[in-house]
Amino acid sequence: RAREQTETVQHNLGDMNVECIYCSALHWLDERLTSSSKIHPKFGTCCLQGKVVLPILQDPPPFLQQLFENQDESHAFTSLEVNIDKSILNGHGPYSFRVNGELCHYMGSLLPESNNKAIYAQLYIHDTDLTHNIRMENNKTLNVDT
């Protein structure tokens, strides 16, 4: 049966450059409360107009940070070579990462070359115990119990 083709329409909210006057979170102008104006926008999705004040998060202890990084690396599907745009890293709101241009995934063979261990996508078509052991071997700092 033929798949029905649907046309997708692009919706662009513009730049996320409107700052909450209370907590400095960045928003799109269209996120403002309907009761506020374009000139003096107010938002209800960050701090409820100053009613919610959260303490600044402390960095996690080094052992916990290392655990997060090791787990992230062991499950990574894509790696990027980037130039960090410092202009968007002002410390307000959640961490954001901007990709300019296109993001491509290059896939190798689903079978490892002879005498080589399975890596990346090759790990996801094998027996789960085997893939767990391979991931542990490829990431020496991971703890087998976590």
PDB file of N, CA and C in Angstrom, residues 19-73:
ATOM      1  N   GLU A  19      14.193  38.154  27.443  1.00  0.00           N
ATOM      2  CA  GLU A  19      14.622  37.738  28.775  1.00  0.00           C
ATOM      3  C   GLU A  19      13.539  38.032  29.808  1.00  0.00           C
ATOM      4  N   CYS A  20      13.285  37.056  30.682  1.00  0.00           N
ATOM      5  CA  CYS A  20      12.367  37.263  31.801  1.00  0.00           C
ATOM      6  C   CYS A  20      12.995  38.307  32.731  1.00  0.00           C
ATOM      7  N   ILE A  21      12.229  39.317  33.118  1.00  0.00           N
ATOM      8  CA  ILE A  21      12.790  40.382  33.959  1.00  0.00           C
ATOM      9  C   ILE A  21      13.072  39.900  35.380  1.00  0.00           C
ATOM     10  N   TYR A  22      12.516  38.759  35.753  1.00  0.00           N
ATOM     11  CA  TYR A  22      12.708  38.255  37.115  1.00  0.00           C
ATOM     12  C   TYR A  22      13.876  37.279  37.231  1.00  0.00           C
ATOM     13  N   CYS A  23      13.956  36.306  36.321  1.00  0.00           N
ATOM     14  CA  CYS A  23      14.972  35.245  36.470  1.00  0.00           C
ATOM     15  C   CYS A  23      15.965  35.190  35.311  1.00  0.00           C
ATOM     16  N   SER A  24      15.785  36.024  34.318  1.00  0.00           N
ATOM     17  CA  SER A  24      16.680  36.110  33.150  1.00  0.00           C
ATOM     18  C   SER A  24      16.611  34.900  32.220  1.00  0.00           C
ATOM     19  N   ALA A  25      15.616  34.033  32.385  1.00  0.00           N
ATOM     20  CA  ALA A  25      15.443  32.918  31.448  1.00  0.00           C
ATOM     21  C   ALA A  25      15.094  33.486  30.073  1.00  0.00           C
ATOM     22  N   LEU A  26      15.603  32.849  29.036  1.00  0.00           N
ATOM     23  CA  LEU A  26      15.322  33.307  27.677  1.00  0.00           C
ATOM     24  C   LEU A  26      14.061  32.636  27.140  1.00  0.00           C
ATOM     25  N   HIS A  27      13.264  33.414  26.431  1.00  0.00           N
ATOM     26  CA  HIS A  27      12.004  32.932  25.866  1.00  0.00           C
ATOM     27  C   HIS A  27      11.862  33.434  24.435  1.00  0.00           C
ATOM     28  N   TRP A  28      10.931  32.827  23.727  1.00  0.00           N
ATOM     29  CA  TRP A  28      10.462  33.386  22.471  1.00  0.00           C
ATOM     30  C   TRP A  28       9.362  34.374  22.829  1.00  0.00           C
ATOM     31  N   LEU A  29       9.225  35.427  22.077  1.00  0.00           N
ATOM     32  CA  LEU A  29       8.205  36.432  22.350  1.00  0.00           C
ATOM     33  C   LEU A  29       6.809  35.807  22.384  1.00  0.00           C
ATOM     34  N   ASP A  30       6.560  34.832  21.513  1.00  0.00           N
ATOM     35  CA  ASP A  30       5.241  34.199  21.460  1.00  0.00           C
ATOM     36  C   ASP A  30       4.924  33.359  22.694  1.00  0.00           C
ATOM     37  N   GLU A  31       5.893  33.161  23.586  1.00  0.00           N
ATOM     38  CA  GLU A  31       5.634  32.426  24.828  1.00  0.00           C
ATOM     39  C   GLU A  31       5.040  33.321  25.916  1.00  0.00           C
ATOM     40  N   ARG A  32       4.944  34.607  25.665  1.00  0.00           N
ATOM     41  CA  ARG A  32       4.469  35.524  26.705  1.00  0.00           C
ATOM     42  C   ARG A  32       3.020  35.215  27.078  1.00  0.00           C
ATOM     43  N   LEU A  33       2.668  35.605  28.295  1.00  0.00           N
ATOM     44  CA  LEU A  33       1.292  35.448  28.748  1.00  0.00           C
ATOM     45  C   LEU A  33       0.387  36.324  27.886  1.00  0.00           C
ATOM     46  N   THR A  34      -0.807  35.844  27.613  1.00  0.00           N
ATOM     47  CA  THR A  34      -1.714  36.616  26.748  1.00  0.00           C
ATOM     48  C   THR A  34      -2.098  37.947  27.385  1.00  0.00           C
ATOM     49  N   SER A  35      -1.980  38.034  28.708  1.00  0.00           N
ATOM     50  CA  SER A  35      -2.325  39.284  29.393  1.00  0.00           C
ATOM     51  C   SER A  35      -1.187  40.304  29.377  1.00  0.00           C
ATOM     52  N   SER A  36      -0.055  39.966  28.757  1.00  0.00           N
ATOM     53  CA  SER A  36       1.078  40.901  28.714  1.00  0.00           C
ATOM     54  C   SER A  36       1.269  41.434  27.297  1.00  0.00           C
ATOM     55  N   SER A  37       2.010  42.517  27.200  1.00  0.00           N
ATOM     56  CA  SER A  37       2.207  43.160  25.898  1.00  0.00           C
ATOM     57  C   SER A  37       3.525  42.725  25.269  1.00  0.00           C
ATOM     58  N   LYS A  38       3.681  43.056  23.991  1.00  0.00           N
ATOM     59  CA  LYS A  38       4.943  42.764  23.308  1.00  0.00           C
ATOM     60  C   LYS A  38       6.065  43.645  23.852  1.00  0.00           C
ATOM     61  N   ILE A  39       5.723  44.833  24.298  1.00  0.00           N
ATOM     62  CA  ILE A  39       6.732  45.762  24.812  1.00  0.00           C
ATOM     63  C   ILE A  39       7.206  45.346  26.206  1.00  0.00           C
ATOM     64  N   HIS A  40       6.283  44.880  27.042  1.00  0.00           N
ATOM     65  CA  HIS A  40       6.613  44.437  28.406  1.00  0.00           C
ATOM     66  C   HIS A  40       6.102  43.009  28.599  1.00  0.00           C
ATOM     67  N   PRO A  41       6.752  42.041  27.953  1.00  0.00           N
ATOM     68  CA  PRO A  41       6.256  40.662  28.042  1.00  0.00           C
ATOM     69  C   PRO A  41       6.483  40.055  29.425  1.00  0.00           C
ATOM     70  N   LYS A  42       5.533  39.226  29.837  1.00  0.00           N
ATOM     71  CA  LYS A  42       5.656  38.471  31.086  1.00  0.00           C
ATOM     72  C   LYS A  42       5.441  37.007  30.741  1.00  0.00           C
ATOM     73  N   PHE A  43       6.096  36.145  31.501  1.00  0.00           N
ATOM     74  CA  PHE A  43       6.080  34.719  31.193  1.00  0.00           C
ATOM     75  C   PHE A  43       5.625  33.913  32.406  1.00  0.00           C
ATOM     76  N   GLY A  44       4.994  32.788  32.150  1.00  0.00           N
ATOM     77  CA  GLY A  44       4.522  31.933  33.239  1.00  0.00           C
ATOM     78  C   GLY A  44       5.190  30.581  33.277  1.00  0.00           C
ATOM     79  N   THR A  45       6.161  30.351  32.402  1.00  0.00           N
ATOM     80  CA  THR A  45       6.767  29.013  32.337  1.00  0.00           C
ATOM     81  C   THR A  45       8.122  28.909  33.015  1.00  0.00           C
ATOM     82  N   CYS A  46       8.649  30.008  33.526  1.00  0.00           N
ATOM     83  CA  CYS A  46       9.974  29.909  34.163  1.00  0.00           C
ATOM     84  C   CYS A  46       9.846  30.076  35.675  1.00  0.00           C
ATOM     85  N   CYS A  47       9.600  31.270  36.148  1.00  0.00           N
ATOM     86  CA  CYS A  47       9.609  31.531  37.595  1.00  0.00           C
ATOM     87  C   CYS A  47       8.278  32.078  38.104  1.00  0.00           C
ATOM     88  N   LEU A  48       7.236  31.993  37.293  1.00  0.00           N
ATOM     89  CA  LEU A  48       5.920  32.543  37.648  1.00  0.00           C
ATOM     90  C   LEU A  48       6.027  34.009  38.070  1.00  0.00           C
ATOM     91  N   GLN A  49       6.729  34.771  37.247  1.00  0.00           N
ATOM     92  CA  GLN A  49       6.901  36.210  37.452  1.00  0.00           C
ATOM     93  C   GLN A  49       7.522  36.532  38.812  1.00  0.00           C
ATOM     94  N   GLY A  50       8.587  35.807  39.131  1.00  0.00           N
ATOM     95  CA  GLY A  50       9.340  36.067  40.352  1.00  0.00           C
ATOM     96  C   GLY A  50       8.822  35.363  41.589  1.00  0.00           C
ATOM     97  N   LYS A  51       7.743  34.580  41.470  1.00  0.00           N
ATOM     98  CA  LYS A  51       7.185  33.884  42.640  1.00  0.00           C
ATOM     99  C   LYS A  51       7.999  32.657  43.032  1.00  0.00           C
ATOM    100  N   VAL A  52       8.720  32.078  42.078  1.00  0.00           N
ATOM    101  CA  VAL A  52       9.550  30.906  42.356  1.00  0.00           C
ATOM    102  C   VAL A  52      11.011  31.321  42.227  1.00  0.00           C
ATOM    103  N   VAL A  53      11.761  31.166  43.308  1.00  0.00           N
ATOM    104  CA  VAL A  53      13.183  31.502  43.295  1.00  0.00           C
ATOM    105  C   VAL A  53      13.951  30.256  43.705  1.00  0.00           C
ATOM    106  N   LEU A  54      14.724  29.721  42.796  1.00  0.00           N
ATOM    107  CA  LEU A  54      15.502  28.515  43.071  1.00  0.00           C
ATOM    108  C   LEU A  54      16.938  28.891  43.392  1.00  0.00           C
ATOM    109  N   PRO A  55      17.550  28.154  44.328  1.00  0.00           N
ATOM    110  CA  PRO A  55      18.963  28.428  44.609  1.00  0.00           C
ATOM    111  C   PRO A  55      19.823  27.998  43.426  1.00  0.00           C
ATOM    112  N   ILE A  56      20.965  28.645  43.279  1.00  0.00           N
ATOM    113  CA  ILE A  56      21.915  28.281  42.229  1.00  0.00           C
ATOM    114  C   ILE A  56      22.413  26.864  42.508  1.00  0.00           C
ATOM    115  N   LEU A  57      22.397  26.020  41.490  1.00  0.00           N
ATOM    116  CA  LEU A  57      22.883  24.648  41.657  1.00  0.00           C
ATOM    117  C   LEU A  57      24.399  24.634  41.803  1.00  0.00           C
ATOM    118  N   GLN A  58      24.862  23.829  42.729  1.00  0.00           N
ATOM    119  CA  GLN A  58      26.296  23.635  42.899  1.00  0.00           C
ATOM    120  C   GLN A  58      26.754  22.564  41.918  1.00  0.00           C
ATOM    121  N   ASP A  59      28.010  22.600  41.532  1.00  0.00           N
ATOM    122  CA  ASP A  59      28.561  21.542  40.689  1.00  0.00           C
ATOM    123  C   ASP A  59      28.514  20.228  41.458  1.00  0.00           C
ATOM    124  N   PRO A  60      28.224  19.117  40.773  1.00  0.00           N
ATOM    125  CA  PRO A  60      28.221  17.829  41.478  1.00  0.00           C
ATOM    126  C   PRO A  60      29.636  17.472  41.923  1.00  0.00           C
ATOM    127  N   PRO A  61      29.761  16.594  42.925  1.00  0.00           N
ATOM    128  CA  PRO A  61      31.099  16.165  43.336  1.00  0.00           C
ATOM    129  C   PRO A  61      31.816  15.511  42.150  1.00  0.00           C
ATOM    130  N   PRO A  62      33.143  15.584  42.115  1.00  0.00           N
ATOM    131  CA  PRO A  62      33.900  15.052  40.972  1.00  0.00           C
ATOM    132  C   PRO A  62      33.562  13.602  40.626  1.00  0.00           C
ATOM    133  N   PHE A  63      33.362  12.740  41.638  1.00  0.00           N
ATOM    134  CA  PHE A  63      33.068  11.335  41.330  1.00  0.00           C
ATOM    135  C   PHE A  63      31.734  11.199  40.608  1.00  0.00           C
ATOM    136  N   LEU A  64      30.744  12.022  40.968  1.00  0.00           N
ATOM    137  CA  LEU A  64      29.438  11.960  40.318  1.00  0.00           C
ATOM    138  C   LEU A  64      29.510  12.540  38.904  1.00  0.00           C
ATOM    139  N   GLN A  65      30.246  13.623  38.741  1.00  0.00           N
ATOM    140  CA  GLN A  65      30.445  14.211  37.415  1.00  0.00           C
ATOM    141  C   GLN A  65      31.106  13.203  36.480  1.00  0.00           C
ATOM    142  N   GLN A  66      32.116  12.504  36.980  1.00  0.00           N
ATOM    143  CA  GLN A  66      32.818  11.496  36.178  1.00  0.00           C
ATOM    144  C   GLN A  66      31.869  10.362  35.796  1.00  0.00           C
ATOM    145  N   LEU A  67      31.008   9.957  36.734  1.00  0.00           N
ATOM    146  CA  LEU A  67      30.035   8.899  36.450  1.00  0.00           C
ATOM    147  C   LEU A  67      29.103   9.326  35.320  1.00  0.00           C
ATOM    148  N   PHE A  68      28.585  10.549  35.391  1.00  0.00           N
ATOM    149  CA  PHE A  68      27.698  11.045  34.334  1.00  0.00           C
ATOM    150  C   PHE A  68      28.409  11.060  32.990  1.00  0.00           C
ATOM    151  N   GLU A  69      29.626  11.565  32.972  1.00  0.00           N
ATOM    152  CA  GLU A  69      30.371  11.655  31.716  1.00  0.00           C
ATOM    153  C   GLU A  69      30.656  10.277  31.141  1.00  0.00           C
ATOM    154  N   ASN A  70      31.037   9.331  31.982  1.00  0.00           N
ATOM    155  CA  ASN A  70      31.318   7.976  31.500  1.00  0.00           C
ATOM    156  C   ASN A  70      30.068   7.316  30.943  1.00  0.00           C
ATOM    157  N   GLN A  71      28.945   7.475  31.632  1.00  0.00           N
ATOM    158  CA  GLN A  71      27.695   6.890  31.148  1.00  0.00           C
ATOM    159  C   GLN A  71      27.284   7.536  29.827  1.00  0.00           C
ATOM    160  N   ASP A  72      27.400   8.856  29.739  1.00  0.00           N
ATOM    161  CA  ASP A  72      27.055   9.550  28.498  1.00  0.00           C
ATOM    162  C   ASP A  72      27.897   9.041  27.336  1.00  0.00           C
ATOM    163  N   GLU A  73      29.196   8.905  27.564  1.00  0.00           N
ATOM    164  CA  GLU A  73      30.098   8.465  26.503  1.00  0.00           C
ATOM    165  C   GLU A  73      29.804   7.036  26.070  1.00  0.00           C
TER     166      GLU A  73
END
